[in-house]
Short mmCIF file of C-alpha atoms in Angstrom, two decimals:
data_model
loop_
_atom_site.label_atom_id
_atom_site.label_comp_id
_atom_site.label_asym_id
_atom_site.label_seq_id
_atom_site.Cartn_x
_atom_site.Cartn_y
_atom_site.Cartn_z
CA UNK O 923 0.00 0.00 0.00
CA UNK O 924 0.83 3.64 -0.12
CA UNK O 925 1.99 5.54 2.54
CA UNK O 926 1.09 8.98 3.43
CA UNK O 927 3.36 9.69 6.57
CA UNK O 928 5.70 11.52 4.91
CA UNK O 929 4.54 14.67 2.35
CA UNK O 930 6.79 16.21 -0.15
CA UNK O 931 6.84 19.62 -1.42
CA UNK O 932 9.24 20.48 -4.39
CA UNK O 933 10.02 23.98 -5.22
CA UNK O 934 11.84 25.81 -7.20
CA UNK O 935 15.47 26.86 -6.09
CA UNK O 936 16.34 30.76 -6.38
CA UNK O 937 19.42 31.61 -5.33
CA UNK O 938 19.14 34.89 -2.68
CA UNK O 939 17.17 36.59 -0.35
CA UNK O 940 17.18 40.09 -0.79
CA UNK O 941 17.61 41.46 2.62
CA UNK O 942 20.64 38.89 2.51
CA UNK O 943 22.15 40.62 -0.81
CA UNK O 944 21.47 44.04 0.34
CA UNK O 945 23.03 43.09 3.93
CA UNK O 946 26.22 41.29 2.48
CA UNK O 947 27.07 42.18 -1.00
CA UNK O 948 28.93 45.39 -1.86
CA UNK O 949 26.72 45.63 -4.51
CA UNK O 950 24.81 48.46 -5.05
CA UNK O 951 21.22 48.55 -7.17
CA UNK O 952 21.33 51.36 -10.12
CA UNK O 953 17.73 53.28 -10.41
CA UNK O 954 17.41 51.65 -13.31
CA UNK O 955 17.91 48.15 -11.65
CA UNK O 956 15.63 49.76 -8.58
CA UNK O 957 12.74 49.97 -10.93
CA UNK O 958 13.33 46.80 -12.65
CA UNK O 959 12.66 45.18 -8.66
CA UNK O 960 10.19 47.55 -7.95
CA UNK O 961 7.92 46.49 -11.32
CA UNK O 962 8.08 42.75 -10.24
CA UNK O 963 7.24 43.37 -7.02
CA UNK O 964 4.22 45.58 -7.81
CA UNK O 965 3.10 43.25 -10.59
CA UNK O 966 3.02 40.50 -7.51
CA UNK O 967 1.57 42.53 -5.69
CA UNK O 968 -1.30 43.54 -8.23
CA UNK O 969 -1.70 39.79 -9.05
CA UNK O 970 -2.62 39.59 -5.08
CA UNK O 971 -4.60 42.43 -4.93
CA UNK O 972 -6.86 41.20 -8.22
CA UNK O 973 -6.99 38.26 -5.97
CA UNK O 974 -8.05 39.82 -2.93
CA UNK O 975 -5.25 38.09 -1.16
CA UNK O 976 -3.49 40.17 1.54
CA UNK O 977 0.51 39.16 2.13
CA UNK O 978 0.23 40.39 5.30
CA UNK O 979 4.68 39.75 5.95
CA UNK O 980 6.01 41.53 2.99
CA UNK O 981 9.52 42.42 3.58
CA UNK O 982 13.01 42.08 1.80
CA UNK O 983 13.79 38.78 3.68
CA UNK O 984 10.55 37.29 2.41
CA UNK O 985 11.66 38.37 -1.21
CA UNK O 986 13.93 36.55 -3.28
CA UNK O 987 16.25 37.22 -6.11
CA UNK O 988 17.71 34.65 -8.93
CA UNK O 989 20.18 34.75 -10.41
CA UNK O 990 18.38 35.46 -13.90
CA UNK O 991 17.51 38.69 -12.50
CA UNK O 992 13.67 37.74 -11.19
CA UNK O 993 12.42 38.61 -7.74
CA UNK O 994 9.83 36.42 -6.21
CA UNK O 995 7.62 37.14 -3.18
CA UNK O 996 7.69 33.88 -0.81
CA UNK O 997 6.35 33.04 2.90
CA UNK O 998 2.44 33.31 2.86
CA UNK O 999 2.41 32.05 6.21
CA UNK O 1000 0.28 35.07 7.17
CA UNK O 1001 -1.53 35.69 4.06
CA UNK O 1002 -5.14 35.77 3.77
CA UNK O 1003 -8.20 36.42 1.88
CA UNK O 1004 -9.55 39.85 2.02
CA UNK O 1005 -13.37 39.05 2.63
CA UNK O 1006 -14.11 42.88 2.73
CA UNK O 1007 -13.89 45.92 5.45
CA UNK O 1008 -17.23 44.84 7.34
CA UNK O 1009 -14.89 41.04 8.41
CA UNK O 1010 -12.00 42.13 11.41
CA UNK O 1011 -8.38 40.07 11.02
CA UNK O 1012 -5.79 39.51 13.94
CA UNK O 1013 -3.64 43.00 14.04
CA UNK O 1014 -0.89 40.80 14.72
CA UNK O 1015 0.43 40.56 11.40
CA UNK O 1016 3.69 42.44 9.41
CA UNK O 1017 6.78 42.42 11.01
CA UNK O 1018 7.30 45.70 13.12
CA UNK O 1019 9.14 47.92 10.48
CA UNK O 1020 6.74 47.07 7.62
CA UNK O 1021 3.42 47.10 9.97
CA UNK O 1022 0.86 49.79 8.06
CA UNK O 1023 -0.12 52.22 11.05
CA UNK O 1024 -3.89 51.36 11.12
CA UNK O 1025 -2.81 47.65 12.05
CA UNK O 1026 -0.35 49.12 14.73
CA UNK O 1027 -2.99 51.57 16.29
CA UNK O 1028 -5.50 48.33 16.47
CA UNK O 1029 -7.80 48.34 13.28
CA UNK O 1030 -8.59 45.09 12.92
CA UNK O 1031 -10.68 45.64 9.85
CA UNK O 1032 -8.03 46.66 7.78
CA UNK O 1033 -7.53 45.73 4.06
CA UNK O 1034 -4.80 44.93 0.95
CA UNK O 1035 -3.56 48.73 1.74
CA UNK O 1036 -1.46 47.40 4.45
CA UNK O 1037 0.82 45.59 1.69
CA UNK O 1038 1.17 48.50 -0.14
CA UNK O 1039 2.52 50.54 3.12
CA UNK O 1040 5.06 47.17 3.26
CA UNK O 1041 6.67 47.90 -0.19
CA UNK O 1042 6.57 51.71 0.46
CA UNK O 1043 9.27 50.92 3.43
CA UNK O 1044 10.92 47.60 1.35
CA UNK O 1045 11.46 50.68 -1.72
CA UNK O 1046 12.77 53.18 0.65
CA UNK O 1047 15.13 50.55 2.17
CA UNK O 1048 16.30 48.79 -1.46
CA UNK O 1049 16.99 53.10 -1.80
CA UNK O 1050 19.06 53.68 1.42
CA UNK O 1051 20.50 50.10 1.57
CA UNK O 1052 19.22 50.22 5.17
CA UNK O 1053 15.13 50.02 6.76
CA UNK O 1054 13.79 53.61 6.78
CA UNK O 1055 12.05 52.76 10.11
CA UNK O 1056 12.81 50.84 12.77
CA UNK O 1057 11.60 50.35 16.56
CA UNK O 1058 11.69 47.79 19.10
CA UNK O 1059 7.92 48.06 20.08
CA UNK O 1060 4.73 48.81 18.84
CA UNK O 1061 4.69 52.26 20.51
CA UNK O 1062 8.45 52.81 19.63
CA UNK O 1063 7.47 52.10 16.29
CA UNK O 1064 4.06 54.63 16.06
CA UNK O 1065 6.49 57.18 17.33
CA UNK O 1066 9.43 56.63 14.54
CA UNK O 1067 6.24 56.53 11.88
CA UNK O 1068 4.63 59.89 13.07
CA UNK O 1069 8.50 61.04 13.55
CA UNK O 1070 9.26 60.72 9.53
CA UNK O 1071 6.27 61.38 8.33
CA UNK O 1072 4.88 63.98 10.62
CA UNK O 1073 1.80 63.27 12.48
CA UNK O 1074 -1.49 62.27 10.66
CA UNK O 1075 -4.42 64.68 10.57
CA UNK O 1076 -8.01 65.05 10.20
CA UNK O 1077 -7.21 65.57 6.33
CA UNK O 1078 -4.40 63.19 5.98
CA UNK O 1079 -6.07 60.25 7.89
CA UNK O 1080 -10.00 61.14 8.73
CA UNK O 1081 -10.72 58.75 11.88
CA UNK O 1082 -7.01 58.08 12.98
CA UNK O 1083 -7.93 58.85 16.79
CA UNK O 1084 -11.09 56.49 17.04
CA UNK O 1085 -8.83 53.53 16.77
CA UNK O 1086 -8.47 51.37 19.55
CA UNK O 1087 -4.78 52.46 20.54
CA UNK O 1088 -4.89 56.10 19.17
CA UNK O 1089 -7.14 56.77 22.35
CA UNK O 1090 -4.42 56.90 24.58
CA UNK O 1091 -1.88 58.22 22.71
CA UNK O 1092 -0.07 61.06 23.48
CA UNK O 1093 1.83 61.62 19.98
CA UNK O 1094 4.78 64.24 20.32
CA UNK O 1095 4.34 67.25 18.08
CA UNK O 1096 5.76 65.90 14.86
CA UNK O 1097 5.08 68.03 11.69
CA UNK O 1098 5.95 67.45 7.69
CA UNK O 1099 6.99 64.45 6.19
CA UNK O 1100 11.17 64.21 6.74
CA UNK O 1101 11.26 62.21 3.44
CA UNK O 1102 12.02 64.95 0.54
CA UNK O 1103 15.74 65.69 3.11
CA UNK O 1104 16.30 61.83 3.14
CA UNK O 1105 15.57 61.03 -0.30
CA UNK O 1106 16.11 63.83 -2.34
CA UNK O 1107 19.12 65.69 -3.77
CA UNK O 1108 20.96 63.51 -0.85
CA UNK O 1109 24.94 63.13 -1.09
CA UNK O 1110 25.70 60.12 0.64
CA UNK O 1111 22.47 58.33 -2.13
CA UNK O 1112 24.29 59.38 -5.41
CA UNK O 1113 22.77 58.46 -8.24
CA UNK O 1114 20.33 56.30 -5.71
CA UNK O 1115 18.65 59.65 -5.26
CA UNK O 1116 14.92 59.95 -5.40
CA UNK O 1117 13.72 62.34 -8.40
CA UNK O 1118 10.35 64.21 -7.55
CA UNK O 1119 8.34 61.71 -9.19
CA UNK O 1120 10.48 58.84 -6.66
CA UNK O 1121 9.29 60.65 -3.98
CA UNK O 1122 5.84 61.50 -5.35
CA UNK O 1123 5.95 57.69 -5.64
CA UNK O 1124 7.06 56.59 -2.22
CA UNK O 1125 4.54 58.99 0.03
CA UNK O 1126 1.61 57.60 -1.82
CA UNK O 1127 2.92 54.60 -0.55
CA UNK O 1128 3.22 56.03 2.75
CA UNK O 1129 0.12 57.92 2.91
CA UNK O 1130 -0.91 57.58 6.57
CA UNK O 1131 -4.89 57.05 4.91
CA UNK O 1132 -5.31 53.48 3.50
CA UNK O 1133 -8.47 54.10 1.53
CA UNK O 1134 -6.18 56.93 -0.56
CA UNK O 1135 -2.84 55.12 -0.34
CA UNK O 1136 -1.97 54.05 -3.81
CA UNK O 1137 -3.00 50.48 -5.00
CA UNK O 1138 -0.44 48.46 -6.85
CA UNK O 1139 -2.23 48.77 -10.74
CA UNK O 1140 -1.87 52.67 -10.03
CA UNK O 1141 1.89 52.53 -8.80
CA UNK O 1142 2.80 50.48 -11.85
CA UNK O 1143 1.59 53.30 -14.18
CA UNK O 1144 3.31 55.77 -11.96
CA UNK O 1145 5.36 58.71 -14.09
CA UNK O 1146 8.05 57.58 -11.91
CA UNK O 1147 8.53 53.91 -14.08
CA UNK O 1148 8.22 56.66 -17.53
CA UNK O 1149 11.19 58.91 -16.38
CA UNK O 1150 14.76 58.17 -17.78
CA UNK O 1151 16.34 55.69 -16.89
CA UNK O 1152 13.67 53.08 -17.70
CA UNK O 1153 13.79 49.85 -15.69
CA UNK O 1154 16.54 47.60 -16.43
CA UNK O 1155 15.81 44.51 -18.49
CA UNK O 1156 15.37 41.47 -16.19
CA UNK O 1157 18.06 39.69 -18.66
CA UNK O 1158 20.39 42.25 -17.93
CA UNK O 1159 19.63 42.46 -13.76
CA UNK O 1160 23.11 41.47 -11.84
CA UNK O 1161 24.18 38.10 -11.03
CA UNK O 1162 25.77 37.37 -7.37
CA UNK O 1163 27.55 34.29 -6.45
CA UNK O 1164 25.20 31.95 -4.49
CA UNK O 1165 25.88 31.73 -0.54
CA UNK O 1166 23.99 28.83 -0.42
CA UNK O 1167 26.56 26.91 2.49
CA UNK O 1168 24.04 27.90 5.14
CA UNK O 1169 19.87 27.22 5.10
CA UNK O 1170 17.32 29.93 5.08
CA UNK O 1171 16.03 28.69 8.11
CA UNK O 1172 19.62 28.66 10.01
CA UNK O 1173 20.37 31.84 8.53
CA UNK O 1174 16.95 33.64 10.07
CA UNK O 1175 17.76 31.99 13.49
CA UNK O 1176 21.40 33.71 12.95
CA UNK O 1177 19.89 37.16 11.95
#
């Protein structure tokens, strides 16, 4: 007879995490090469959204690269169906530094925006080579949000305060966005600098409201993918040497 004890799963081998490249090769992404990773992860990102599948853990460790110049979105662990705004989902989703701000402040009826708010900081952080926001807690990490983007209003976020941990918050008086001096016409970026339409890009991303933060259809037609230079074939993408001595799994417990 057969026996079912053991189940196999076969999958197809890419060769690097991003975080991993970004973290260990000296290697540094072109704009051109920016947008080329930025289009595939949009496109995945549409294909989930015309899905109404929500990721729910997007970030660079849970995106890989081959070495044919293809990124690929992996770990659905957390993802699940978006059944509509009216259905609540655990808030306890999206590792800290991607986590949208309504599912830190408690929504629990959130929806596919939240992904969107992940690639905003994966795009900033494939930019600087470093995450553009990072905290130890979920407080800490409401406080570095509000900090570098300035603190949501009635306009920019109608409702913010009604969430369950907005009541008690006591924000510190944080006003305009700090990402035009982080991004823009910055020295230590070079040619990694954002243009206006970058930036334009990257705050609808980050735009504290999810009902008006951009969806992934309208990023990909963003002027920002028009502008010179155009995304970099996926042919012509780089090619790293494999560091494929240690697991995935050993090399998360490391990092």
């Amino acid at each position: 007879g057969i026996s079912l004890d053991h189940i196999f799963v076969i999958m197809e081998y890419v060769e690097h995490e991003l975080k991993d490249l970004m973290e260990h090769s000296k290697y540094t992404f072109s704009t051109a090469e920016i947008k080329c990773l930025m289009k595939q992860l949009l496109q995945a990102i549409e294909y989930f959204q015309n899905h109404n599948v929500m990721h729910r853990d997007l970030k660079t460790s849970n995106l890989l690269y081959s070495n044919n110049g293809m990124l690929k979105v992996c770990d659905f662990g957390l993802a699940r169906k978006f059944l509509g705004t009216k259905r609540s989902y655990t808030p306890v989703v999206v590792t800290l530094w991607y986590r949208a701000p309504e599912v830190l402040l408690g929504c629990d009826t959130y929806t596919p925006a939240i992904d969107i708010w992940s690639v905003g900081c994966i795009f900033a952080e494939i930019v600087l080579k470093e995450p553009l926001m990072r905290a130890q807690t979920e407080i800490e990490m409401i406080d570095v949000i509000f900090k570098t983007l300035g603190n949501p209003t009635s306009t920019t976020w109608p409702g913010w305060k009604e969430l369950k941990y907005a009541k008690n918050l006591q924000p510190k008086n944080y006003t305009g966005s700090k990402l035009r001096e982080t991004f823009v016409k910055n020295p230590s970026l070079g040619e990694r600098c954002l243009t206006e339409n970058g930036l334009d890009l990257l705050s609808r991303m980050l735009y504290y409201d999810p009902a008006k933060r951009i969806t992934a259809t309208e990023a990909l037609k963003h002027p920002w993918f028009k502008e010179g230079p155009a995304p970099q074939d996926i042919e012509r993408m780089p090619t790293f040497p494999a560091r494929n001595d240690t697991s995935r799994d050993t090399r998360k417990k490391i990092h």
